[in-house]
Coordinates of C-alpha atoms in Angstrom, one line a residue:
X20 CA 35.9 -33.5 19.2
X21 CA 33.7 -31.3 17.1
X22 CA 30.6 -29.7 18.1
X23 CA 28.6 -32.3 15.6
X24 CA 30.8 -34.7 17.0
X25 CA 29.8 -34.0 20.7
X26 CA 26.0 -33.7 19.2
X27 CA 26.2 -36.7 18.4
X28 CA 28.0 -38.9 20.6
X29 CA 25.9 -37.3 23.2
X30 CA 22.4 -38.6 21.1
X31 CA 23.9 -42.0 21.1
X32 CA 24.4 -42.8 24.9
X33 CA 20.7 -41.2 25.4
X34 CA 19.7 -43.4 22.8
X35 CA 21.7 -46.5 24.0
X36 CA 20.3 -45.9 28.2
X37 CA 17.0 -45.9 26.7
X38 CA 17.3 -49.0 24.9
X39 CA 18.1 -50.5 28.3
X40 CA 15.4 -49.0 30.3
X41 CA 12.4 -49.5 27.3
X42 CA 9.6 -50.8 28.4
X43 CA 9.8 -49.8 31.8
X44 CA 10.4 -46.1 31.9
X45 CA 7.8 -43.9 30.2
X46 CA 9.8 -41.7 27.8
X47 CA 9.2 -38.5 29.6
X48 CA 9.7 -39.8 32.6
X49 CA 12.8 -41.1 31.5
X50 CA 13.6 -37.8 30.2
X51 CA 14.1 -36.8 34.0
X52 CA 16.1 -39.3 34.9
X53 CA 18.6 -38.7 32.5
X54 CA 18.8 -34.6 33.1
X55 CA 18.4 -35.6 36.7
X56 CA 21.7 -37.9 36.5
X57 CA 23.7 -35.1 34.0
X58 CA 22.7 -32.6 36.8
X59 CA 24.1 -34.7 39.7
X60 CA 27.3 -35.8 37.4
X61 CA 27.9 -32.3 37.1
X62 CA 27.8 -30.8 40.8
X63 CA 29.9 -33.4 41.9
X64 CA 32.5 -32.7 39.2
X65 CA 32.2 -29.1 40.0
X66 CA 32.6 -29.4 43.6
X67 CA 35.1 -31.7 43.4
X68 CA 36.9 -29.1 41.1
X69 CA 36.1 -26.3 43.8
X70 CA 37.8 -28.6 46.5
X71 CA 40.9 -29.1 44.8
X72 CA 41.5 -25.9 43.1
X73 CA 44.0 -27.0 40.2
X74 CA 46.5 -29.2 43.1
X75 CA 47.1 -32.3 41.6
X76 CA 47.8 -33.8 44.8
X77 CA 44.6 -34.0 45.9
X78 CA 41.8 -36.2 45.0
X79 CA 38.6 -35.0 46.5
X80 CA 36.8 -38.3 45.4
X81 CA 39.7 -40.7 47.2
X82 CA 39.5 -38.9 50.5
X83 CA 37.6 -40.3 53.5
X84 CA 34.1 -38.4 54.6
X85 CA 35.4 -37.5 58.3
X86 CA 38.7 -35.6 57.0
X87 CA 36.1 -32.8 56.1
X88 CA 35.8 -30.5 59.1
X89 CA 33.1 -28.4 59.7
X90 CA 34.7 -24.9 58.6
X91 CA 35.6 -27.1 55.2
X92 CA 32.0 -27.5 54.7
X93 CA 30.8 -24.0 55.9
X94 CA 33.3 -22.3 53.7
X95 CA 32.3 -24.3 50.8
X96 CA 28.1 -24.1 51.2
X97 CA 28.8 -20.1 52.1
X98 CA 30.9 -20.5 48.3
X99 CA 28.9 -23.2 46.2
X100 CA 25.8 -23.3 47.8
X101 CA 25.7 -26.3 48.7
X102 CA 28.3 -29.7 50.0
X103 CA 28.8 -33.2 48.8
X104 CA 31.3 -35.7 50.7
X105 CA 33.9 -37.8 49.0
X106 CA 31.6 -40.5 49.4
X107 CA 28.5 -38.8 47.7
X108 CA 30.0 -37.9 44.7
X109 CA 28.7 -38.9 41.4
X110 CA 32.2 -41.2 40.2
X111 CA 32.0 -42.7 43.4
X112 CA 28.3 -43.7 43.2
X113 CA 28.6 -45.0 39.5
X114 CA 31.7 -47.4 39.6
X115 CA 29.8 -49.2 42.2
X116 CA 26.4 -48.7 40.6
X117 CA 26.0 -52.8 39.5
X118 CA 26.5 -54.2 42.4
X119 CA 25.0 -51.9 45.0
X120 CA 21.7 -53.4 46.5
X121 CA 20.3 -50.3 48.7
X122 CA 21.7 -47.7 45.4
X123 CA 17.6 -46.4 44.8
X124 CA 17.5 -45.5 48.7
X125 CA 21.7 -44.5 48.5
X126 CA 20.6 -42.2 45.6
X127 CA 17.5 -41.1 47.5
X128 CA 19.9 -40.3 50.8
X129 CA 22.3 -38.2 48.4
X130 CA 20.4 -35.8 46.8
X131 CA 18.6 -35.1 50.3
X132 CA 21.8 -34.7 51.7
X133 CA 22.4 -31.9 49.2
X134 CA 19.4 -30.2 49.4
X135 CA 19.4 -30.1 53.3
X136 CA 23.2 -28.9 53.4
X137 CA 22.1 -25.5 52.4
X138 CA 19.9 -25.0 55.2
X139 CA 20.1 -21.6 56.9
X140 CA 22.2 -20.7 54.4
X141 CA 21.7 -17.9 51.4
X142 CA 21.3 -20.6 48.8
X143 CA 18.8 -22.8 50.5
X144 CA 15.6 -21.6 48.6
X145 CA 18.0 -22.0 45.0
X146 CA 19.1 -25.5 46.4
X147 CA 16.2 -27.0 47.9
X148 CA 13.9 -29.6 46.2
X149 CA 16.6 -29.6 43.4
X150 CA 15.9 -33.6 43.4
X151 CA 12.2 -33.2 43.4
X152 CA 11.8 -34.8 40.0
X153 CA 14.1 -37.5 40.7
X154 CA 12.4 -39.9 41.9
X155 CA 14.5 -43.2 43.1
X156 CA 12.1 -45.2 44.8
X157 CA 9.6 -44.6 42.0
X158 CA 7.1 -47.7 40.6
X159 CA 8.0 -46.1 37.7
X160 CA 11.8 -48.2 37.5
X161 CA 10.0 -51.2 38.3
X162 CA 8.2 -53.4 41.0
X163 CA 11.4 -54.4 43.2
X164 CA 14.1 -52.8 44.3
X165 CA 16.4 -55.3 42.0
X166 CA 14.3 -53.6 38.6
X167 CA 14.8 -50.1 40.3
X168 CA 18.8 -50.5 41.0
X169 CA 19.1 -52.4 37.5
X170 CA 17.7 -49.2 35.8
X171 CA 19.2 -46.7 37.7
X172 CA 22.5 -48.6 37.2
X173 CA 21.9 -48.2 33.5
X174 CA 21.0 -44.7 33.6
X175 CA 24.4 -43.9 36.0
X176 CA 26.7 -45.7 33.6
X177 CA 25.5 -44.6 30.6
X178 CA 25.8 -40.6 31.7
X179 CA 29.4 -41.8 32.8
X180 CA 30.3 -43.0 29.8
X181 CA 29.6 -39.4 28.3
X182 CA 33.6 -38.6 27.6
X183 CA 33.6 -34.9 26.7
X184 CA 36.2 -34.2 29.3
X185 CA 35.2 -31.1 31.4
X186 CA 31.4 -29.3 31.2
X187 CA 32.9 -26.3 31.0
X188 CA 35.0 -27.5 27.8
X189 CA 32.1 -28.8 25.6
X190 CA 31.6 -27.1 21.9
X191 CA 27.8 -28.1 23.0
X192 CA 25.4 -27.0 25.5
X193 CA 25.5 -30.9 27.1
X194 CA 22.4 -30.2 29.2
X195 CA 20.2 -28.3 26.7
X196 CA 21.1 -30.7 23.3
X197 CA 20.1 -33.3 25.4
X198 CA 16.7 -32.0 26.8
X199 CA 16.6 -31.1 23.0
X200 CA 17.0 -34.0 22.2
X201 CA 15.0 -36.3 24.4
X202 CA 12.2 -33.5 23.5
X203 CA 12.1 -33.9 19.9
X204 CA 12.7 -38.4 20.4
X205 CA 9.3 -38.2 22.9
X206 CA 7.0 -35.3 23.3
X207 CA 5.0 -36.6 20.5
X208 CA 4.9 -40.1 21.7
X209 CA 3.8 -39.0 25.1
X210 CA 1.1 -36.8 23.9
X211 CA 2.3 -33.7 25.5
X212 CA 3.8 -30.5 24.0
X213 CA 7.0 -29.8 24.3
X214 CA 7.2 -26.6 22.8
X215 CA 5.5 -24.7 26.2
X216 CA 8.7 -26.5 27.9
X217 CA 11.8 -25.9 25.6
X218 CA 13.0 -22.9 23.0
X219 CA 15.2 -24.6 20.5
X220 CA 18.4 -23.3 20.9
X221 CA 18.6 -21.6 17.6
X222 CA 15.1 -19.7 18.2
X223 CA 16.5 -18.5 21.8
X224 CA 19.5 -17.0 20.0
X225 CA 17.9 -14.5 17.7
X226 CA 15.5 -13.7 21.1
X227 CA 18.2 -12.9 23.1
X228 CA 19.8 -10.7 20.7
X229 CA 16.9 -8.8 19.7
X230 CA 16.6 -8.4 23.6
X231 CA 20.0 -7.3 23.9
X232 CA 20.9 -5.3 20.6
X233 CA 23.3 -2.4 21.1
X234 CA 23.4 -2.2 25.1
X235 CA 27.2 -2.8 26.7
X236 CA 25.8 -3.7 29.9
X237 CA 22.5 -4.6 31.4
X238 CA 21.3 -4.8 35.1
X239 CA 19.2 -7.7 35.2
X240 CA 18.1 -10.2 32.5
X241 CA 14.3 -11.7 33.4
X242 CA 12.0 -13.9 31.8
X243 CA 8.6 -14.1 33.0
X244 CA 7.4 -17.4 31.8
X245 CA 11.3 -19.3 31.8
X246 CA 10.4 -22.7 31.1
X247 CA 13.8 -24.3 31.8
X248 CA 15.9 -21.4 31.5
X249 CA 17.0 -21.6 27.8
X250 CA 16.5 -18.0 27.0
X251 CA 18.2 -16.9 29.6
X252 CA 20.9 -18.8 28.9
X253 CA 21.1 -17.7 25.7
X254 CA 21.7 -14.2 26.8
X255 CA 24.1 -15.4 29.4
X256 CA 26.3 -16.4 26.1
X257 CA 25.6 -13.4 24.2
X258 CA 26.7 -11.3 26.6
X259 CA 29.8 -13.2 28.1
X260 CA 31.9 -10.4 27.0
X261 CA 29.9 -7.9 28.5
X262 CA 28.5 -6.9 32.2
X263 CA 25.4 -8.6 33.5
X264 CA 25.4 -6.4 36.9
X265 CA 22.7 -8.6 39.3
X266 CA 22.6 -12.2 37.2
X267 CA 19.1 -13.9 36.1
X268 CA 15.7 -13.5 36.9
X269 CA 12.8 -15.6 36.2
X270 CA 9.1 -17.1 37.2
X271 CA 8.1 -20.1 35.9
X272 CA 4.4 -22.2 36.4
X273 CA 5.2 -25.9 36.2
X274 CA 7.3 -27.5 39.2
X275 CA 9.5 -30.2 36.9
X276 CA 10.3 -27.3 34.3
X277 CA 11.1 -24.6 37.5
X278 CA 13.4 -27.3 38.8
X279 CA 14.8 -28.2 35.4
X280 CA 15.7 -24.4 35.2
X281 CA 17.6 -24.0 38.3
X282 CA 19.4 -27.1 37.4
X283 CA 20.4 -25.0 34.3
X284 CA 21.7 -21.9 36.1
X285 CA 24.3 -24.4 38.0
X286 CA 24.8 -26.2 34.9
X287 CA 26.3 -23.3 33.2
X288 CA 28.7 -22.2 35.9
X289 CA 26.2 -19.4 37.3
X290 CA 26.2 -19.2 41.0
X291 CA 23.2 -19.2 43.4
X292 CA 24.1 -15.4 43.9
X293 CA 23.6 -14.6 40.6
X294 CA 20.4 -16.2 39.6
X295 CA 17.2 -15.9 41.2
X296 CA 14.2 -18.5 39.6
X297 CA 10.6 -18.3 41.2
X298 CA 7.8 -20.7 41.3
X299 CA 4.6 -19.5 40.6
X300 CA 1.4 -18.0 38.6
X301 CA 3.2 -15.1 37.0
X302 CA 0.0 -13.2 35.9
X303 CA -1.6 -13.9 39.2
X304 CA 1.0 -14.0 41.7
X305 CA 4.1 -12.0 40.3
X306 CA 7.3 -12.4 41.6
X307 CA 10.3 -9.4 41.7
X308 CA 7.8 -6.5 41.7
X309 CA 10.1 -4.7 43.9
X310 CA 13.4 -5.6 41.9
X311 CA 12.0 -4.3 38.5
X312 CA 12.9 -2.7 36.5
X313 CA 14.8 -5.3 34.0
X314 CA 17.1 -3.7 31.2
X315 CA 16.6 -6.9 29.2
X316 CA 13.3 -9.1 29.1
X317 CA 13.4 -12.1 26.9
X318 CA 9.9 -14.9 26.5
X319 CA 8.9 -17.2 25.1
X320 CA 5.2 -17.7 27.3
X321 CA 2.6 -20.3 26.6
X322 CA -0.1 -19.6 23.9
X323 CA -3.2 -18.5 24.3
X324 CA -3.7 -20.5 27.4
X325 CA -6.9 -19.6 29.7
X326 CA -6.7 -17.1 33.1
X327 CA -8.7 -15.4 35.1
X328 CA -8.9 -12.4 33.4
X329 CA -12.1 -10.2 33.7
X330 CA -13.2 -13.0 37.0
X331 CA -11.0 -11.3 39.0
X332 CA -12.1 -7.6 39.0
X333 CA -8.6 -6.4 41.2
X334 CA -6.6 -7.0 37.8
X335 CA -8.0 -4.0 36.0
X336 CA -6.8 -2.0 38.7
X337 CA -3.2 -4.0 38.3
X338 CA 0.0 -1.6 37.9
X339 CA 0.7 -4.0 35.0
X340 CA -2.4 -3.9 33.6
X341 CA -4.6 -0.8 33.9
X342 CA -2.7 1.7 31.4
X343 CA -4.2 -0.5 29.0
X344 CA -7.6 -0.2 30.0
X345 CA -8.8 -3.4 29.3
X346 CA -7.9 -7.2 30.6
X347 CA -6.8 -9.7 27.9
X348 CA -9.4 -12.3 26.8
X349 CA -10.0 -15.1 29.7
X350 CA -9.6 -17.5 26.9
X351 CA -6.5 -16.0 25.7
X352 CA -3.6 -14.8 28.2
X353 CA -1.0 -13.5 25.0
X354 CA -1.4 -9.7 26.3
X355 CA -1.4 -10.3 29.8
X356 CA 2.0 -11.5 29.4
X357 CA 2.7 -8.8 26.8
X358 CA 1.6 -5.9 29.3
X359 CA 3.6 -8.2 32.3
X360 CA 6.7 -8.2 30.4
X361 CA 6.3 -4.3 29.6
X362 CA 5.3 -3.2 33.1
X363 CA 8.6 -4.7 34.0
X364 CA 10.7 -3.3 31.1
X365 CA 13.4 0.0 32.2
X366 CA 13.1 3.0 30.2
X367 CA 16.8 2.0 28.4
X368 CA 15.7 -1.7 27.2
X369 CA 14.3 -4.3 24.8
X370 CA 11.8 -7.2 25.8
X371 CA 11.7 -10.0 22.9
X372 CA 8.2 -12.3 23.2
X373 CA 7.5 -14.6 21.0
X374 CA 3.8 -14.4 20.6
X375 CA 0.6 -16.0 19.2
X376 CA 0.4 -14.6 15.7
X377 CA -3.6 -14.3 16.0
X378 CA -3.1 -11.2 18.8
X379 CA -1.7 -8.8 16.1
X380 CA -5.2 -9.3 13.5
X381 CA -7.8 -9.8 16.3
X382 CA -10.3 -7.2 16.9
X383 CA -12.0 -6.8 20.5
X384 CA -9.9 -6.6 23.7
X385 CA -7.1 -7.3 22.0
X386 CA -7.2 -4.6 19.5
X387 CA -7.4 -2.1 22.0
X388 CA -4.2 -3.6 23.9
X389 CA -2.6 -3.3 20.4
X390 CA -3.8 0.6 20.0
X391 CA -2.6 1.3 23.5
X392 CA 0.9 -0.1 22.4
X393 CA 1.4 1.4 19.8
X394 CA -0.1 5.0 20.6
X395 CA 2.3 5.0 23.4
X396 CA 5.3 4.2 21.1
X397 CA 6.4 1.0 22.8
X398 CA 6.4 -1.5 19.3
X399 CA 9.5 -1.3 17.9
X400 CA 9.0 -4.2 15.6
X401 CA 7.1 -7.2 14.8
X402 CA 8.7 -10.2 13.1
X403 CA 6.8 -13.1 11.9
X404 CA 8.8 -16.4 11.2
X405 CA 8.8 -19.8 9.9
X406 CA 6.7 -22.3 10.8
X407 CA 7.7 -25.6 12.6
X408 CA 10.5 -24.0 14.3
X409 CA 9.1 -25.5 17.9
X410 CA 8.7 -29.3 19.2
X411 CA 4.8 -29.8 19.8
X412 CA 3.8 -27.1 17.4
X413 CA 3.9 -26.4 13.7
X414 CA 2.5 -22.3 14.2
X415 CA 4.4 -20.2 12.9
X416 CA 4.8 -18.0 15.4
X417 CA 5.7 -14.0 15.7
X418 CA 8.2 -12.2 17.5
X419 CA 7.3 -8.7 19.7
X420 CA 9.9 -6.4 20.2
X421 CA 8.9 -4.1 22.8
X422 CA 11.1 -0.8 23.7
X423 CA 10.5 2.8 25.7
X424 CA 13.3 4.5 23.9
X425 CA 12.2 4.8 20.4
X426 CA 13.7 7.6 18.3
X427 CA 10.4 8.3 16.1
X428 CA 7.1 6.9 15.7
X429 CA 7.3 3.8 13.1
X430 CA 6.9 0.4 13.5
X431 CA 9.0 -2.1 11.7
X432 CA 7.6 -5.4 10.3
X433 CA 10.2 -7.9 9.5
X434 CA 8.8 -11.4 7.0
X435 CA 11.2 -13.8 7.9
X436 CA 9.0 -16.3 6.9
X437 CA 10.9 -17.5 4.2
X438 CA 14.2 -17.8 6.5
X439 CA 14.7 -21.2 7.8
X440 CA 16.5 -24.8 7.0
X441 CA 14.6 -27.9 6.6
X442 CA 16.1 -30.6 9.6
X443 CA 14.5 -33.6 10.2
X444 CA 10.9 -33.0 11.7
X445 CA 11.5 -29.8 12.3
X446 CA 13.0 -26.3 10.6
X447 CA 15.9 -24.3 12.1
X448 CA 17.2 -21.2 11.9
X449 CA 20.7 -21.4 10.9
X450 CA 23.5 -18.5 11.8
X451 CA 22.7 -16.7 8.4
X452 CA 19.2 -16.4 8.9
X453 CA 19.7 -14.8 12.4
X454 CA 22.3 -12.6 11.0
X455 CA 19.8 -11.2 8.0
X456 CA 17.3 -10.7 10.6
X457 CA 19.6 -9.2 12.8
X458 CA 21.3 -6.5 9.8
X459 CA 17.2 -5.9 8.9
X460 CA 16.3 -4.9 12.5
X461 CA 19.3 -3.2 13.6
X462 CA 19.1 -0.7 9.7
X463 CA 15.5 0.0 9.7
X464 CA 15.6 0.1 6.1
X465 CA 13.0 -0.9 3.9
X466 CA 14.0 -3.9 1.8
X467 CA 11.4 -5.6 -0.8
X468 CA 9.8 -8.5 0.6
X469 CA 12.0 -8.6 4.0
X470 CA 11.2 -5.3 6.2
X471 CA 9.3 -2.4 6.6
X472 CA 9.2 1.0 8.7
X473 CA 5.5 1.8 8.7
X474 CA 4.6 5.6 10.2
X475 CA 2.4 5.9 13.2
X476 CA -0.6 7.3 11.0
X477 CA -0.7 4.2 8.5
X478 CA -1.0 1.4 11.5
X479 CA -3.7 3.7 13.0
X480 CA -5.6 4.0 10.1
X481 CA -5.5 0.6 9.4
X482 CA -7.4 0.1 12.5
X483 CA -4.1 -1.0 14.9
X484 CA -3.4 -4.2 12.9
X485 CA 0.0 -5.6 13.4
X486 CA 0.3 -8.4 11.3
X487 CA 3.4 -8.6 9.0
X488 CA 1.5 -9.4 6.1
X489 CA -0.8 -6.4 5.8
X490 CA 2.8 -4.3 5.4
X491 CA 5.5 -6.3 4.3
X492 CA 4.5 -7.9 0.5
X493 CA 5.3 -11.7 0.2
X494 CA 7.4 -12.5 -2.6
X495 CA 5.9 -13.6 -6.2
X496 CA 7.2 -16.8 -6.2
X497 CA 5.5 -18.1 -9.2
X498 CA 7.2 -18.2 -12.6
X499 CA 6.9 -15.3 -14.9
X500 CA 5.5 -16.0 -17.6
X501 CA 6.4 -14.4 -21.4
X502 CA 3.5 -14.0 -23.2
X503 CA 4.9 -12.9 -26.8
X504 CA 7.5 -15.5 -26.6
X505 CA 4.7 -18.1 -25.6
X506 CA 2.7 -16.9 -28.2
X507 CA 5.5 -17.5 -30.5
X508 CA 6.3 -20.9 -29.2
X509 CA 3.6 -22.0 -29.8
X510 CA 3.4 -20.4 -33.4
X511 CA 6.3 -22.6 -34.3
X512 CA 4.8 -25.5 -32.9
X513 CA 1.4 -25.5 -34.5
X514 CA 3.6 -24.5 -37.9
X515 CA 5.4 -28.3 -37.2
X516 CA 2.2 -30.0 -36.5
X517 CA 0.8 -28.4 -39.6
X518 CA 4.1 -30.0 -41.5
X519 CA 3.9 -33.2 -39.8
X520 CA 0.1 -33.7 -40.5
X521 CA 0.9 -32.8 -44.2
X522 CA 3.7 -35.4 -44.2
X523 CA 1.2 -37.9 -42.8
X524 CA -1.1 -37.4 -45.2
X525 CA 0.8 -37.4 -48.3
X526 CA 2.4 -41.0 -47.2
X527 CA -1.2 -42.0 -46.9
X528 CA -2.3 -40.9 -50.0
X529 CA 1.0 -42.5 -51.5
X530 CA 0.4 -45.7 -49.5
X531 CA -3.6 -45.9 -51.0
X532 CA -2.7 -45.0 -54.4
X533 CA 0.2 -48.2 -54.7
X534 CA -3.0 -50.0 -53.1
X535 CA -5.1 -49.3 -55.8

């Protein structure tokens, strides 16, 4: 099965569980059920996997619960972070699914079990609360537990029936298409954004190798604002053939999308040792201050959302902050996270932000975080792109490339404006367009109407602007327009109107003097 074909097959079954729980489940709550149930399908496949390592005579699902003795299960959480029984696995819970009364409290049981089996263990901050979001005993699925377990049931059996063989296998990235997907079907129709959730997949790609262009191995990959882990996952497959040395970092604001992220990490085969995703504020409560610095720093952080800014006068005296001089707006945190991400950047690599295009032309605070970064030498180029590339949002949005090893003093601007395919409600960037920006960004060159290197003394002069525009000149895509030939055109034509009024009026004449 091809990677369209996974697509979508995988669109259908969402589609064909929500036409069995409409009307009961909100769409966005919905949405967690279904990632929940993917999630939970897939750590029981993955354990079971772990328990039978490739002997076909066992079946980890048909054994009994109290043939597992207790260095089994030590030796496993101390491995996979965490233990399900035989009779907890996913398979086990689904075949049975219809016709199991107590299945909302079996469920509920389950996934507590899973979180509480890697207590006072290394994994139990990455394991716990895991389930959070998945709420069995929810009013949500309905007023009795028979409209609870009937839904459930649905949900269960339809991510079942998802035939793709193994995860690891899939042409598609099963989890993210269908967060994509359940995204782009009902953020609108629940009035909530989710572009401050989700980077499309194909926007994450060109982020994360901007981020990672030219470096064979990194220490540590760290997003301050990781939403559900897309960009970091993103750079986990660009760099597959490389060395990621200490695994995935990231801080993230909002409990569901902090959960939804770690359920990534397992999701794509990455270990609780090698990821590390924190809860919490990042502009007012960082995480991994003492872990920093990162080699490679990807983003993709809300905009222009409120802080404390300026209310809180310890900031101005923050590490991350006071090289700048100044706080970012309190009505607009884009810099904050601009100066976060470069406070935490190593002196060998790249951070990537996609950003707010309004920061680069506004004057005040703002323009004197922009004079700052560029009189130091750390903007190494500013891209703008299409608009509607996001769910929730039709901006079209800039990317920041922020470095410390710069060989001279220019900044590039990149227009890549122009660079996208029209898909449904939404643009994309195809592999092309990525590539062109890629060849523009890695040469420097200066190519009409794509990209260019500006010296130090031109962005100074022109008072610290950054926008693309004011550097890079948008292509004339009006017709041109041939004057002499037009003029002769239409020298011809009056010379036939001329004829034909002649013609007209010696057949009137004609007519009047036979008349006469």
């Amino acid at each position: 099965m091809t990677s369209t074909q996974q697509r979508a097959a995988l669109q259908r079954q969402i589609w064909s569980i929500a036409n069995d729980v409409r009307g009961s489940v909100d769409g966005w709550d919905f949405k967690q059920y279904v990632l929940g149930t993917l999630f939970y399908r897939f750590i029981s496949e993955n354990f079971a996997s772990y328990i039978e390592a490739d002997d076909d005579s066992i079946n980890y699902a048909a054994l009994a619960d109290n043939v597992i003795t207790p260095e089994i299960k030590d030796d496993a959480i101390k491995t996979k972070g965490y233990f399900i029984y035989p009779s907890q696995l996913f398979a086990n819970i689904a075949k049975d699914a219809n016709t199991n009364e107590s299945l909302n409290t079996d469920l509920a049981a389950i996934f507590a079990a899973i979180e509480s089996s890697a207590n006072g263990y290394p994994s139990e901050p990455d394991i716990k609360g895991l389930f959070a979001d998945f709420d069995t005993t929810s009013n949500r699925l309905g007023n009795t537990v028979k409209d609870k377990n009937t839904r459930l049931a649905a949900v269960l059996k339809g991510v079942a029936g998802l035939d793709f063989g193994d995860f690891e296998g899939n042409h598609i990235d099963l989890f993210g298409d269908a967060y994509e997907f359940l995204i782009s079907n009902y953020a609108a129709n629940a009035g909530k954004s989710g572009g401050e959730f989700f980077t499309p997949q194909h926007v994450s790609r060109l982020i994360a190798q901007l981020a990672m262009h030219k470096q064979k191995s990194v220490n540590k990959i760290y997003d301050p604002a990781c939403g559900s882990g897309s960009l970091l996952l993103q750079a986990k497959k660009h760099f597959d053939a490389h060395i990621i040395e200490d695994g995935f970092w990231g801080q993230e604001i909002n409990h569901t999308t902090y959960n939804l992220a770690r359920m990534n990490m397992f999701l794509h085969n990455i270990n609780y040792d090698k990821f590390n995703i924190q809860l919490g504020d990042t502009l007012r409560d960082p995480h991994f201050g003492d872990d920093k610095p990162f080699d490679a720093i990807v983003s993709n952080p809300p905009y222009s959302v409120k802080w404390i800014g300026a209310d809180d006068p310890t900031l101005i005296n923050d590490d991350r902050f006071a090289p700048a001089g100044v706080l970012a707006p309190k009505s607009k945190a884009d810099f904050a996270f601009v100066l976060h991400a470069l406070s935490y950047l190593s002196s060998k690599g790249r951070a990537a932000i996609v950003c707010f295009p309004g920061i680069f032309y506004r004057g005040g605070a703002e323009a004197k975080i922009r004079q700052y970064l560029v009189d130091n030498n750390y903007v190494e180029t500013v891209i703008s792109l299409a608009p509607n590339l996001f769910f929730g949002t039709t901006i079209a949005v800039t990317i920041l490339v922020l470095s410390k090893h710069k060989t001279d003093t220019n900044t590039q601007f990149i227009d890549a404006s122009g660079l996208f395919k029209k898909e449904t409600n939404t643009n994309i960037l195809t592999d092309s367009h990525i590539e062109q920006i890629m060849q523009a960004f890695d040469s420097k060159a200066n190519v009409d109407h794509l990209a260019k290197s500006v010296p130090f003394e031109q962005v100074a002069a022109n008072d610290y602007n950054l926008s693309v525009s004011s550097y890079v000149e948008a292509k004339d895509n009006r017709e041109i327009v041939d004057i002499s030939q037009l003029n002769a055109e239409l020298k011809t034509t009056v010379a036939k109107i001329d004829q034909l009024r002649a013609d007209i009026d010696a057949i009137v004449a004609e007519i009047e003097d036979e008349g006469a």
